[in-house]
Short mmCIF file of C-alpha atoms in Angstrom, two decimals:
data_model
loop_
_atom_site.label_atom_id
_atom_site.label_comp_id
_atom_site.label_asym_id
_atom_site.label_seq_id
_atom_site.Cartn_x
_atom_site.Cartn_y
_atom_site.Cartn_z
CA MET A 1195 -48.32 -107.65 -6.77
CA THR A 1196 -46.69 -110.77 -5.38
CA TYR A 1197 -43.31 -112.16 -4.52
CA CYS A 1198 -42.69 -115.91 -4.42
CA VAL A 1199 -39.30 -117.58 -4.32
CA GLY A 1200 -38.16 -121.19 -4.28
CA LEU A 1201 -34.73 -122.72 -3.64
CA ARG A 1202 -33.79 -126.18 -4.89
CA LEU A 1203 -30.96 -127.13 -2.54
CA ASP A 1204 -29.16 -130.45 -2.19
CA ALA A 1205 -30.82 -130.81 1.22
CA GLY A 1206 -34.34 -129.96 0.08
CA LEU A 1207 -36.77 -127.33 -1.19
CA VAL A 1208 -37.35 -123.99 0.58
CA LEU A 1209 -40.41 -122.01 -0.52
CA LEU A 1210 -41.73 -118.61 0.52
CA SER A 1211 -44.63 -116.45 -0.65
CA ASP A 1212 -46.28 -113.26 0.48
CA THR A 1213 -50.08 -113.02 0.66
CA ARG A 1214 -50.97 -109.52 -0.54
CA THR A 1215 -53.19 -109.08 -3.57
CA ASN A 1216 -54.33 -105.79 -4.98
CA ALA A 1217 -56.57 -104.43 -7.67
CA GLY A 1218 -55.34 -100.87 -7.36
CA LEU A 1219 -53.67 -99.44 -4.27
CA ASP A 1220 -57.11 -98.86 -2.73
CA ASN A 1221 -58.19 -102.49 -3.04
CA VAL A 1222 -55.84 -104.67 -1.04
CA ALA A 1223 -56.55 -108.09 0.44
CA VAL A 1224 -54.90 -111.19 1.89
CA PHE A 1225 -55.02 -114.38 -0.17
CA ARG A 1226 -52.95 -117.53 0.22
CA LYS A 1227 -50.61 -117.92 -2.76
CA MET A 1228 -48.91 -121.11 -1.61
CA HIS A 1229 -50.86 -124.34 -1.94
CA CYS A 1230 -49.51 -127.59 -0.48
CA PHE A 1231 -50.49 -131.10 -1.54
CA ASP A 1232 -49.09 -134.30 -0.12
CA VAL A 1233 -49.45 -138.03 0.28
CA ALA A 1234 -47.29 -138.37 3.38
CA GLY A 1235 -44.25 -140.54 2.76
CA GLU A 1236 -44.98 -140.77 -0.99
CA ARG A 1237 -44.97 -137.23 -2.42
CA ALA A 1238 -45.12 -133.57 -1.41
CA ILE A 1239 -45.95 -130.81 -3.91
CA ALA A 1240 -46.19 -127.05 -3.42
CA ILE A 1241 -47.66 -124.61 -5.92
CA LEU A 1242 -46.91 -120.86 -5.55
CA ALA A 1243 -48.93 -118.49 -7.69
CA ALA A 1244 -48.45 -114.95 -9.02
CA GLY A 1245 -50.53 -112.86 -11.36
CA ASN A 1246 -54.24 -112.53 -12.07
CA LEU A 1247 -56.07 -113.98 -9.06
CA SER A 1248 -59.07 -115.24 -11.05
CA VAL A 1249 -56.68 -117.26 -13.24
CA THR A 1250 -54.61 -118.71 -10.40
CA GLN A 1251 -57.59 -119.48 -8.11
CA THR A 1252 -59.51 -121.25 -10.87
CA THR A 1253 -56.40 -123.23 -11.79
CA ILE A 1254 -55.92 -124.38 -8.18
CA ALA A 1255 -59.66 -125.15 -7.92
CA ARG A 1256 -59.51 -127.38 -11.02
CA LEU A 1257 -56.42 -129.17 -9.71
CA ARG A 1258 -58.18 -129.78 -6.37
CA HIS A 1259 -61.32 -130.98 -8.14
CA ALA A 1260 -59.18 -133.48 -10.07
CA ILE A 1261 -57.59 -134.72 -6.82
CA ASP A 1262 -61.08 -135.19 -5.38
CA GLY A 1263 -62.00 -137.43 -8.31
CA GLY A 1264 -63.29 -134.84 -10.78
CA ASP A 1265 -63.17 -135.00 -14.56
CA ALA A 1266 -59.96 -137.06 -15.07
CA GLU A 1267 -60.28 -136.67 -18.84
CA ARG A 1268 -59.78 -132.94 -18.58
CA THR A 1269 -57.41 -132.73 -15.60
CA PRO A 1270 -55.47 -135.72 -14.22
CA SER A 1271 -54.75 -135.69 -10.47
CA ILE A 1272 -51.33 -134.36 -9.53
CA LEU A 1273 -51.34 -136.82 -6.61
CA LEU A 1274 -51.50 -139.75 -9.06
CA ALA A 1275 -49.07 -138.42 -11.69
CA PRO A 1276 -46.09 -140.77 -12.14
CA SER A 1277 -43.40 -138.04 -11.88
CA MET A 1278 -42.83 -134.39 -10.97
CA LEU A 1279 -42.36 -133.72 -14.70
CA ASP A 1280 -45.91 -135.00 -15.26
CA VAL A 1281 -47.10 -132.83 -12.37
CA ALA A 1282 -45.56 -129.74 -14.04
CA GLU A 1283 -47.22 -130.69 -17.33
CA ILE A 1284 -50.64 -131.14 -15.73
CA ILE A 1285 -50.33 -127.78 -13.98
CA GLY A 1286 -49.07 -126.11 -17.19
CA ASP A 1287 -51.97 -127.53 -19.20
CA THR A 1288 -54.52 -126.50 -16.56
CA LEU A 1289 -53.05 -123.01 -16.12
CA SER A 1290 -52.93 -122.35 -19.87
CA SER A 1291 -56.48 -123.60 -20.35
CA VAL A 1292 -57.81 -121.28 -17.62
CA TRP A 1293 -55.63 -118.42 -18.85
CA ARG A 1294 -57.06 -118.72 -22.38
CA ASP A 1295 -60.63 -118.77 -21.00
CA VAL A 1296 -60.05 -115.66 -18.88
CA SER A 1297 -58.14 -113.92 -21.69
CA ASP A 1298 -61.15 -114.39 -23.97
CA LYS A 1299 -63.41 -112.92 -21.29
CA MET A 1300 -61.17 -109.90 -20.67
CA ALA A 1301 -60.33 -109.13 -24.29
CA PRO A 1302 -63.46 -106.99 -24.94
CA ALA A 1303 -62.30 -104.70 -22.11
CA GLY A 1304 -58.88 -104.40 -23.75
CA GLN A 1305 -57.27 -106.22 -20.83
CA ALA A 1306 -54.97 -109.22 -20.82
CA PRO A 1307 -54.37 -111.34 -17.71
CA SER A 1308 -51.05 -112.91 -16.86
CA ALA A 1309 -50.07 -115.57 -14.35
CA THR A 1310 -47.08 -117.73 -13.41
CA MET A 1311 -46.59 -120.54 -10.92
CA LEU A 1312 -43.72 -122.16 -9.10
CA VAL A 1313 -44.15 -125.92 -8.78
CA ALA A 1314 -41.87 -127.67 -6.30
CA GLY A 1315 -41.78 -131.16 -4.89
CA GLN A 1316 -40.49 -134.68 -4.81
CA ARG A 1317 -42.07 -138.06 -5.43
CA LYS A 1318 -40.74 -141.31 -3.97
CA GLY A 1319 -38.07 -142.64 -6.31
CA GLY A 1320 -37.70 -139.25 -8.02
CA GLN A 1321 -35.55 -136.16 -7.57
CA LEU A 1322 -36.29 -132.82 -5.93
CA ARG A 1323 -37.69 -130.64 -8.71
CA LEU A 1324 -38.52 -126.94 -8.93
CA PHE A 1325 -40.31 -125.55 -12.00
CA LEU A 1326 -41.54 -122.14 -13.11
CA VAL A 1327 -44.72 -122.61 -15.17
CA TYR A 1328 -45.81 -119.86 -17.57
CA CYS A 1329 -49.44 -119.10 -18.38
CA GLU A 1330 -48.88 -120.44 -21.89
CA GLY A 1331 -48.27 -123.84 -20.25
CA ASN A 1332 -44.52 -124.18 -20.90
CA PHE A 1333 -42.04 -124.27 -18.05
CA ILE A 1334 -38.39 -124.02 -17.03
CA GLU A 1335 -36.58 -125.82 -14.20
CA ALA A 1336 -34.05 -124.81 -11.54
CA THR A 1337 -30.60 -126.42 -11.93
CA ASP A 1338 -27.33 -126.47 -9.97
CA ASP A 1339 -26.16 -123.39 -11.93
CA THR A 1340 -29.28 -121.44 -10.95
CA PRO A 1341 -30.77 -123.22 -7.94
CA TYR A 1342 -33.57 -120.70 -7.35
CA LEU A 1343 -36.63 -119.42 -9.20
CA GLN A 1344 -38.75 -116.36 -8.52
CA ILE A 1345 -42.13 -115.07 -9.70
CA GLY A 1346 -43.78 -111.66 -9.29
CA GLU A 1347 -41.76 -108.68 -8.02
CA ARG A 1348 -38.40 -110.44 -8.28
CA LYS A 1349 -35.85 -107.66 -8.75
CA TYR A 1350 -35.40 -106.19 -5.26
CA GLY A 1351 -34.77 -109.59 -3.68
CA LYS A 1352 -32.52 -111.01 -6.39
CA PRO A 1353 -29.05 -109.54 -5.63
CA ILE A 1354 -28.71 -111.40 -2.31
CA LEU A 1355 -29.78 -114.69 -3.92
CA ASP A 1356 -27.27 -114.22 -6.77
CA ARG A 1357 -24.47 -113.71 -4.30
CA VAL A 1358 -25.21 -116.35 -1.68
CA VAL A 1359 -27.36 -119.29 -2.76
CA ARG A 1360 -25.53 -122.48 -3.83
CA PRO A 1361 -26.86 -126.06 -4.14
CA GLU A 1362 -24.93 -126.93 -0.97
CA THR A 1363 -26.58 -124.13 1.08
CA THR A 1364 -28.21 -125.67 4.17
CA LEU A 1365 -31.96 -125.62 4.73
CA GLU A 1366 -31.47 -123.33 7.74
CA ASP A 1367 -29.47 -120.85 5.64
CA GLY A 1368 -31.96 -121.24 2.79
CA ARG A 1369 -34.75 -120.28 5.17
CA LYS A 1370 -32.87 -117.11 6.22
CA LEU A 1371 -32.04 -116.31 2.59
CA VAL A 1372 -35.63 -116.39 1.34
CA LEU A 1373 -36.76 -114.35 4.35
CA ILE A 1374 -34.23 -111.55 3.78
CA SER A 1375 -34.92 -111.64 0.03
CA MET A 1376 -38.62 -111.14 0.91
CA ASP A 1377 -37.75 -108.43 3.46
CA SER A 1378 -35.88 -106.39 0.82
CA THR A 1379 -38.86 -106.75 -1.51
CA MET A 1380 -41.44 -105.68 1.08
CA ARG A 1381 -39.36 -102.64 2.01
CA SER A 1382 -39.36 -101.42 -1.59
CA ASN A 1383 -42.77 -102.52 -2.91
CA LEU A 1384 -45.86 -101.84 -0.82
CA SER A 1385 -47.91 -104.28 -2.88
CA VAL A 1386 -45.90 -107.18 -1.44
CA GLY A 1387 -46.88 -107.76 2.19
CA MET A 1388 -47.27 -109.88 5.30
CA PRO A 1389 -48.29 -112.45 6.39
CA LEU A 1390 -45.85 -114.83 4.71
CA ASP A 1391 -46.21 -118.54 3.98
CA LEU A 1392 -43.08 -120.66 4.35
CA ALA A 1393 -42.69 -124.34 3.47
CA ILE A 1394 -39.71 -126.70 3.52
CA ILE A 1395 -39.55 -130.17 1.99
CA GLU A 1396 -36.49 -132.07 3.16
CA ARG A 1397 -34.85 -134.37 0.58
CA ASP A 1398 -36.34 -137.89 0.49
CA SER A 1399 -38.87 -137.07 3.22
CA TYR A 1400 -41.87 -136.80 0.85
CA ARG A 1401 -43.67 -134.51 3.28
CA PHE A 1402 -43.71 -130.90 4.45
CA GLY A 1403 -41.24 -130.66 7.34
CA VAL A 1404 -42.17 -126.99 7.77
CA ARG A 1405 -45.46 -125.29 6.94
CA GLU A 1406 -45.56 -122.01 8.72
CA ARG A 1407 -47.45 -118.73 8.47
CA ILE A 1408 -45.37 -115.74 9.59
CA GLU A 1409 -47.72 -113.04 10.85
CA PRO A 1410 -47.09 -109.27 10.89
CA GLY A 1411 -45.06 -108.42 14.00
CA ASP A 1412 -43.51 -111.90 14.24
CA PRO A 1413 -40.57 -111.31 16.63
CA ASP A 1414 -38.16 -113.73 14.90
CA PHE A 1415 -38.78 -112.19 11.49
CA ALA A 1416 -38.41 -108.68 12.91
CA ALA A 1417 -35.12 -109.69 14.57
CA LEU A 1418 -33.81 -111.20 11.32
CA SER A 1419 -34.81 -108.11 9.36
CA GLU A 1420 -33.11 -105.82 11.88
CA ALA A 1421 -29.97 -108.00 12.00
CA TRP A 1422 -29.74 -107.95 8.21
CA SER A 1423 -30.12 -104.17 8.06
CA ARG A 1424 -27.36 -103.87 10.65
CA ALA A 1425 -25.15 -106.34 8.75
CA LEU A 1426 -25.58 -104.27 5.56
CA ARG A 1427 -24.79 -101.01 7.32
CA ASP A 1428 -21.79 -102.51 9.15
CA GLY A 1429 -20.54 -104.20 5.97
CA PHE A 1430 -20.83 -100.90 4.12
CA ALA A 1431 -19.04 -99.00 6.89
CA ALA A 1432 -16.15 -101.52 6.75
CA LEU A 1433 -15.60 -101.18 2.98
CA PRO A 1434 -12.05 -100.12 1.99
CA MET B 808 -31.31 -100.15 -20.63
CA THR B 809 -29.67 -97.65 -18.34
CA TYR B 810 -29.04 -97.04 -14.69
CA CYS B 811 -28.38 -93.53 -13.38
CA VAL B 812 -28.44 -92.51 -9.73
CA GLY B 813 -27.94 -89.20 -7.94
CA LEU B 814 -27.50 -88.41 -4.24
CA ARG B 815 -28.26 -84.99 -2.78
CA LEU B 816 -26.16 -84.97 0.37
CA ASP B 817 -25.48 -82.13 2.78
CA ALA B 818 -21.89 -82.14 1.54
CA GLY B 819 -22.70 -82.16 -2.16
CA LEU B 820 -24.06 -84.08 -5.13
CA VAL B 821 -22.84 -87.54 -6.16
CA LEU B 822 -23.84 -88.75 -9.63
CA LEU B 823 -23.24 -92.01 -11.47
CA SER B 824 -24.36 -93.39 -14.82
CA ASP B 825 -23.59 -96.42 -16.93
CA THR B 826 -22.95 -96.05 -20.68
CA ARG B 827 -24.61 -99.06 -22.30
CA THR B 828 -27.35 -98.54 -24.85
CA ASN B 829 -29.12 -101.27 -26.71
CA ALA B 830 -31.70 -101.69 -29.42
CA GLY B 831 -32.16 -105.41 -28.85
CA LEU B 832 -29.60 -107.64 -27.18
CA ASP B 833 -27.73 -107.94 -30.50
CA ASN B 834 -27.29 -104.20 -30.92
CA VAL B 835 -25.28 -102.84 -28.02
CA ALA B 836 -23.15 -99.69 -27.92
CA VAL B 837 -21.44 -97.25 -25.58
CA PHE B 838 -22.90 -93.75 -25.31
CA ARG B 839 -22.26 -91.13 -22.68
CA LYS B 840 -25.41 -90.57 -20.60
CA MET B 841 -23.96 -88.00 -18.21
CA HIS B 842 -23.48 -84.47 -19.54
CA CYS B 843 -21.69 -81.83 -17.49
CA PHE B 844 -22.01 -78.06 -17.89
CA ASP B 845 -20.27 -75.47 -15.79
CA VAL B 846 -19.22 -71.88 -15.40
CA ALA B 847 -16.39 -72.50 -12.96
CA GLY B 848 -17.02 -70.78 -9.64
CA GLU B 849 -20.55 -69.74 -10.67
CA ARG B 850 -22.53 -72.90 -11.44
CA ALA B 851 -22.16 -76.60 -12.17
CA ILE B 852 -24.96 -78.65 -13.73
CA ALA B 853 -25.08 -82.34 -14.62
CA ILE B 854 -27.74 -84.00 -16.76
CA LEU B 855 -28.11 -87.80 -16.67
CA ALA B 856 -30.33 -89.37 -19.32
CA ALA B 857 -32.29 -92.62 -19.64
CA GLY B 858 -34.68 -93.84 -22.29
CA ASN B 859 -34.94 -93.42 -26.05
CA LEU B 860 -31.52 -92.28 -27.28
CA SER B 861 -32.88 -90.18 -30.16
CA VAL B 862 -34.97 -88.21 -27.66
CA THR B 863 -32.22 -87.70 -25.09
CA GLN B 864 -29.47 -86.89 -27.64
CA THR B 865 -31.62 -84.33 -29.44
CA THR B 866 -32.59 -82.76 -26.13
CA ILE B 867 -28.93 -82.40 -25.10
CA ALA B 868 -28.06 -81.08 -28.58
CA ARG B 869 -30.74 -78.36 -28.31
CA LEU B 870 -29.56 -77.40 -24.82
CA ARG B 871 -25.96 -77.12 -26.11
CA HIS B 872 -27.10 -75.11 -29.11
CA ALA B 873 -28.83 -72.69 -26.74
CA ILE B 874 -25.66 -72.37 -24.65
CA ASP B 875 -23.72 -71.59 -27.84
CA GLY B 876 -26.08 -68.73 -28.58
CA GLY B 877 -28.77 -70.51 -30.59
CA ASP B 878 -32.47 -69.66 -30.79
CA ALA B 879 -33.02 -68.13 -27.32
CA GLU B 880 -36.75 -67.75 -28.04
CA ARG B 881 -37.18 -71.51 -28.24
CA THR B 882 -34.58 -72.67 -25.69
CA PRO B 883 -32.99 -70.36 -23.08
CA SER B 884 -29.42 -71.20 -22.04
CA ILE B 885 -29.16 -73.27 -18.86
CA LEU B 886 -25.89 -71.41 -18.14
CA LEU B 887 -27.77 -68.10 -17.98
CA ALA B 888 -30.87 -69.28 -16.11
CA PRO B 889 -31.29 -67.42 -12.81
CA SER B 890 -31.86 -70.56 -10.66
CA MET B 891 -31.66 -74.37 -10.69
CA LEU B 892 -35.47 -74.39 -10.72
CA ASP B 893 -35.34 -72.46 -13.99
CA VAL B 894 -32.74 -74.91 -15.29
CA ALA B 895 -35.08 -77.81 -14.51
CA GLU B 896 -37.93 -76.02 -16.28
CA ILE B 897 -35.85 -75.32 -19.39
CA ILE B 898 -34.75 -78.95 -19.54
CA GLY B 899 -38.32 -80.17 -18.93
CA ASP B 900 -39.68 -77.94 -21.70
CA THR B 901 -36.94 -79.01 -24.13
CA LEU B 902 -37.28 -82.70 -23.31
CA SER B 903 -41.06 -82.66 -23.66
CA SER B 904 -40.88 -80.75 -26.97
CA VAL B 905 -38.42 -83.29 -28.43
CA TRP B 906 -40.39 -86.19 -26.96
CA ARG B 907 -43.62 -84.99 -28.62
CA ASP B 908 -41.79 -84.64 -31.98
CA VAL B 909 -40.33 -88.13 -31.79
CA SER B 910 -43.61 -89.60 -30.52
CA ASP B 911 -45.39 -88.22 -33.60
CA LYS B 912 -42.73 -89.78 -35.83
CA MET B 913 -42.89 -93.17 -34.14
CA ALA B 914 -46.68 -93.38 -33.79
CA PRO B 915 -47.28 -94.80 -37.33
CA ALA B 916 -45.04 -97.74 -36.35
CA GLY B 917 -47.13 -98.32 -33.22
CA GLN B 918 -44.18 -97.36 -31.01
CA ALA B 919 -43.96 -94.83 -28.21
CA PRO B 920 -40.62 -93.47 -26.93
CA SER B 921 -39.96 -92.68 -23.31
CA ALA B 922 -37.18 -90.74 -21.61
CA THR B 923 -36.30 -89.34 -18.20
CA MET B 924 -33.45 -87.16 -16.96
CA LEU B 925 -31.78 -86.42 -13.65
CA VAL B 926 -30.77 -82.77 -13.35
CA ALA B 927 -28.34 -81.92 -10.57
CA GLY B 928 -26.39 -78.83 -9.70
CA GLN B 929 -25.89 -75.64 -7.76
CA ARG B 930 -25.72 -72.01 -8.74
CA LYS B 931 -23.92 -69.35 -6.70
CA GLY B 932 -26.33 -68.08 -4.06
CA GLY B 933 -28.61 -71.09 -4.49
CA GLN B 934 -28.98 -74.52 -2.93
CA LEU B 935 -27.83 -77.94 -4.10
CA ARG B 936 -30.73 -79.30 -6.15
CA LEU B 937 -31.47 -82.70 -7.67
CA PHE B 938 -34.47 -83.16 -9.98
CA LEU B 939 -35.98 -86.05 -11.91
CA VAL B 940 -37.49 -84.67 -15.13
CA TYR B 941 -40.16 -86.69 -16.96
CA CYS B 942 -40.60 -86.68 -20.72
CA GLU B 943 -43.89 -84.81 -20.27
CA GLY B 944 -41.79 -81.93 -18.86
CA ASN B 945 -42.85 -82.09 -15.21
CA PHE B 946 -40.37 -82.96 -12.50
CA ILE B 947 -39.87 -84.00 -8.88
CA GLU B 948 -37.04 -83.11 -6.50
CA ALA B 949 -34.95 -85.00 -3.94
CA THR B 950 -35.49 -83.95 -0.30
CA ASP B 951 -33.99 -84.81 3.07
CA ASP B 952 -36.56 -87.60 3.45
CA THR B 953 -35.54 -89.18 0.13
CA PRO B 954 -32.12 -87.76 -0.69
CA TYR B 955 -31.60 -89.86 -3.84
CA LEU B 956 -33.23 -90.24 -7.25
CA GLN B 957 -32.81 -92.98 -9.84
CA ILE B 958 -33.75 -93.44 -13.50
CA GLY B 959 -33.70 -96.54 -15.70
CA GLU B 960 -33.23 -99.99 -14.17
CA ARG B 961 -33.62 -98.82 -10.59
CA LYS B 962 -34.88 -101.84 -8.64
CA TYR B 963 -31.75 -103.99 -8.14
CA GLY B 964 -29.73 -101.11 -6.74
CA LYS B 965 -32.43 -99.59 -4.53
CA PRO B 966 -32.40 -101.74 -1.34
CA ILE B 967 -28.87 -100.63 -0.34
CA LEU B 968 -29.76 -96.96 -0.94
CA ASP B 969 -32.94 -97.29 1.15
CA ARG B 970 -30.95 -98.72 4.04
CA VAL B 971 -27.85 -96.53 4.05
CA VAL B 972 -28.17 -93.12 2.39
CA ARG B 973 -28.91 -90.14 4.66
CA PRO B 974 -28.43 -86.40 4.02
CA GLU B 975 -25.42 -86.47 6.39
CA THR B 976 -23.69 -89.29 4.44
CA THR B 977 -20.21 -88.11 3.43
CA LEU B 978 -19.19 -87.64 -0.21
CA GLU B 979 -16.70 -90.51 0.11
CA ASP B 980 -19.42 -92.84 1.44
CA GLY B 981 -21.81 -91.51 -1.20
CA ARG B 982 -19.31 -92.44 -3.88
CA LYS B 983 -19.05 -96.00 -2.54
CA LEU B 984 -22.83 -96.23 -2.22
CA VAL B 985 -23.60 -95.33 -5.83
CA LEU B 986 -20.85 -97.68 -7.03
CA ILE B 987 -22.19 -100.71 -5.14
CA SER B 988 -25.75 -99.80 -6.14
CA MET B 989 -24.50 -99.84 -9.77
CA ASP B 990 -22.58 -103.07 -9.19
CA SER B 991 -25.74 -104.87 -7.99
CA THR B 992 -27.58 -103.59 -11.07
CA MET B 993 -24.90 -104.67 -13.54
CA ARG B 994 -24.76 -108.16 -11.99
CA SER B 995 -28.47 -108.66 -12.55
CA ASN B 996 -29.16 -106.78 -15.80
CA LEU B 997 -26.81 -107.31 -18.75
CA SER B 998 -28.15 -104.23 -20.51
CA VAL B 999 -26.53 -102.00 -17.85
CA GLY B 1000 -22.75 -101.97 -18.36
CA MET B 1001 -19.29 -100.44 -18.05
CA PRO B 1002 -17.68 -97.98 -18.46
CA LEU B 1003 -19.24 -95.77 -15.79
CA ASP B 1004 -19.29 -91.99 -15.52
CA LEU B 1005 -18.96 -90.53 -12.02
CA ALA B 1006 -19.26 -86.87 -11.05
CA ILE B 1007 -19.19 -85.09 -7.69
CA ILE B 1008 -20.13 -81.46 -7.03
CA GLU B 1009 -19.06 -80.33 -3.58
CA ARG B 1010 -21.39 -77.90 -1.78
CA ASP B 1011 -20.69 -74.22 -2.58
CA SER B 1012 -17.84 -75.11 -4.97
CA TYR B 1013 -19.83 -74.42 -8.18
CA ARG B 1014 -17.61 -76.81 -10.13
CA PHE B 1015 -17.06 -80.53 -10.73
CA GLY B 1016 -14.59 -81.70 -8.09
CA VAL B 1017 -14.68 -85.19 -9.64
CA ARG B 1018 -15.37 -86.12 -13.25
CA GLU B 1019 -14.18 -89.63 -13.80
CA ARG B 1020 -14.71 -92.44 -16.28
CA ILE B 1021 -14.39 -95.88 -14.69
CA GLU B 1022 -13.31 -98.35 -17.37
CA PRO B 1023 -13.98 -102.12 -17.43
CA GLY B 1024 -11.33 -103.86 -15.33
CA ASP B 1025 -10.73 -100.80 -13.14
CA PRO B 1026 -8.87 -102.31 -10.14
CA ASP B 1027 -10.46 -100.03 -7.51
CA PHE B 1028 -13.97 -100.77 -8.73
CA ALA B 1029 -13.21 -104.52 -8.88
CA ALA B 1030 -11.85 -104.39 -5.31
CA LEU B 1031 -14.94 -102.53 -4.06
CA SER B 1032 -17.24 -105.00 -5.81
CA GLU B 1033 -15.39 -107.98 -4.33
CA ALA B 1034 -15.29 -106.41 -0.86
CA TRP B 1035 -19.04 -105.78 -0.98
CA SER B 1036 -19.76 -109.35 -2.08
CA ARG B 1037 -17.63 -110.59 0.81
CA ALA B 1038 -19.37 -108.21 3.24
CA LEU B 1039 -22.77 -109.53 2.14
CA ARG B 1040 -21.70 -113.16 2.46
CA ASP B 1041 -20.03 -112.56 5.85
CA GLY B 1042 -23.01 -110.53 7.05
CA PHE B 1043 -25.32 -113.33 6.00
CA ALA B 1044 -23.15 -115.97 7.68
CA ALA B 1045 -23.25 -114.01 10.95
CA LEU B 1046 -27.06 -113.71 11.08
CA PRO B 1047 -28.66 -115.14 14.24
#
């Protein structure tokens, strides 16, 4: 399983993913699910992936090939696309094309793959955008009413987001929010696990201000997790 | 959908269910999902049901028919069973028999029903027991390590249980816990809804000390929900 979450705040984009993949509980591995692309000072784009790893890896590989000057007929480069909307469309088209290929291959075994991606970023002259792209190629976008999007195992970590995140939430608070949302998820679903990949794109910076891997045993993350557990227990004890 | 939760505390059993059923978002109704049976001073048993309503209603109807002196060959009375383990077995057998009947009826339409039940209670001379009964008829039981069980939409309301519930939790705290676990679930899943049914069986009382329906707009529930939201926001704001 996977948990990825993105916040589209007034101050910027905050993105967090886990790294655990599994094909059965006895086949667990670490794979990066967050992929960062930038032209410093012009655009910064992050792609977070959930679902069938063969679908998401091949999609990312095709997008990278296009950036490196590959077959521009089939896949335009997301680093040359004129807007974040075009970026989301390129990624949607690529994901759905790979998904159909893999679906055809898996159909004889009676299996059907699934995959979703979060696409977040900003291009010079454009707005901060955060999309959720489905494997069929269509997508939705975060708005001020719902300034976050999640993919994968989203339920355990959703109540705290629903109660706290607002467009005016600061980047520092956004960072804490996604980490405790992830912490709740990892406590309840073993197939979501450390290390974590965190990225922050500050508004109108067009680069990754933070790109950090949080390893198992990270003291700051452990302290945050413990403080949040204590806050929940204390808050519960103080209920009327 | 449905959310039902039961706590097996040292001091007694705390049980909560919602009442919303739906066959599609445009077909929503209120049905009781918690069914209470007692012989005051001798035993008290609660059954909480999730899943296909035709399966769970027919199961409860057969159990009631048996209590009223129906076909004792097919279904023994849960009010005469010598232990809570026997009660769980009778309910498991009845549920699985009904489930197989309904499965056969639905198979031509390519549909498969599912249902689960929580069975909680105590019989004079026995222990407090809390079981989760599957539609196949087998069951698991709450223990001191995991003193709660859930059926239905369990994910949203699980993190707070994981962090707070212990066997030594008081009945009053248990009551608050199941209510805020339900509140988190109702905020995130529209198909779980008010009114709520709450029951409490105090240890060695062999009767329902509390049997309460909490209606929409209930001021105490609204105050608890608001206080918990505030506690979460304040707890978050105070993080290091």
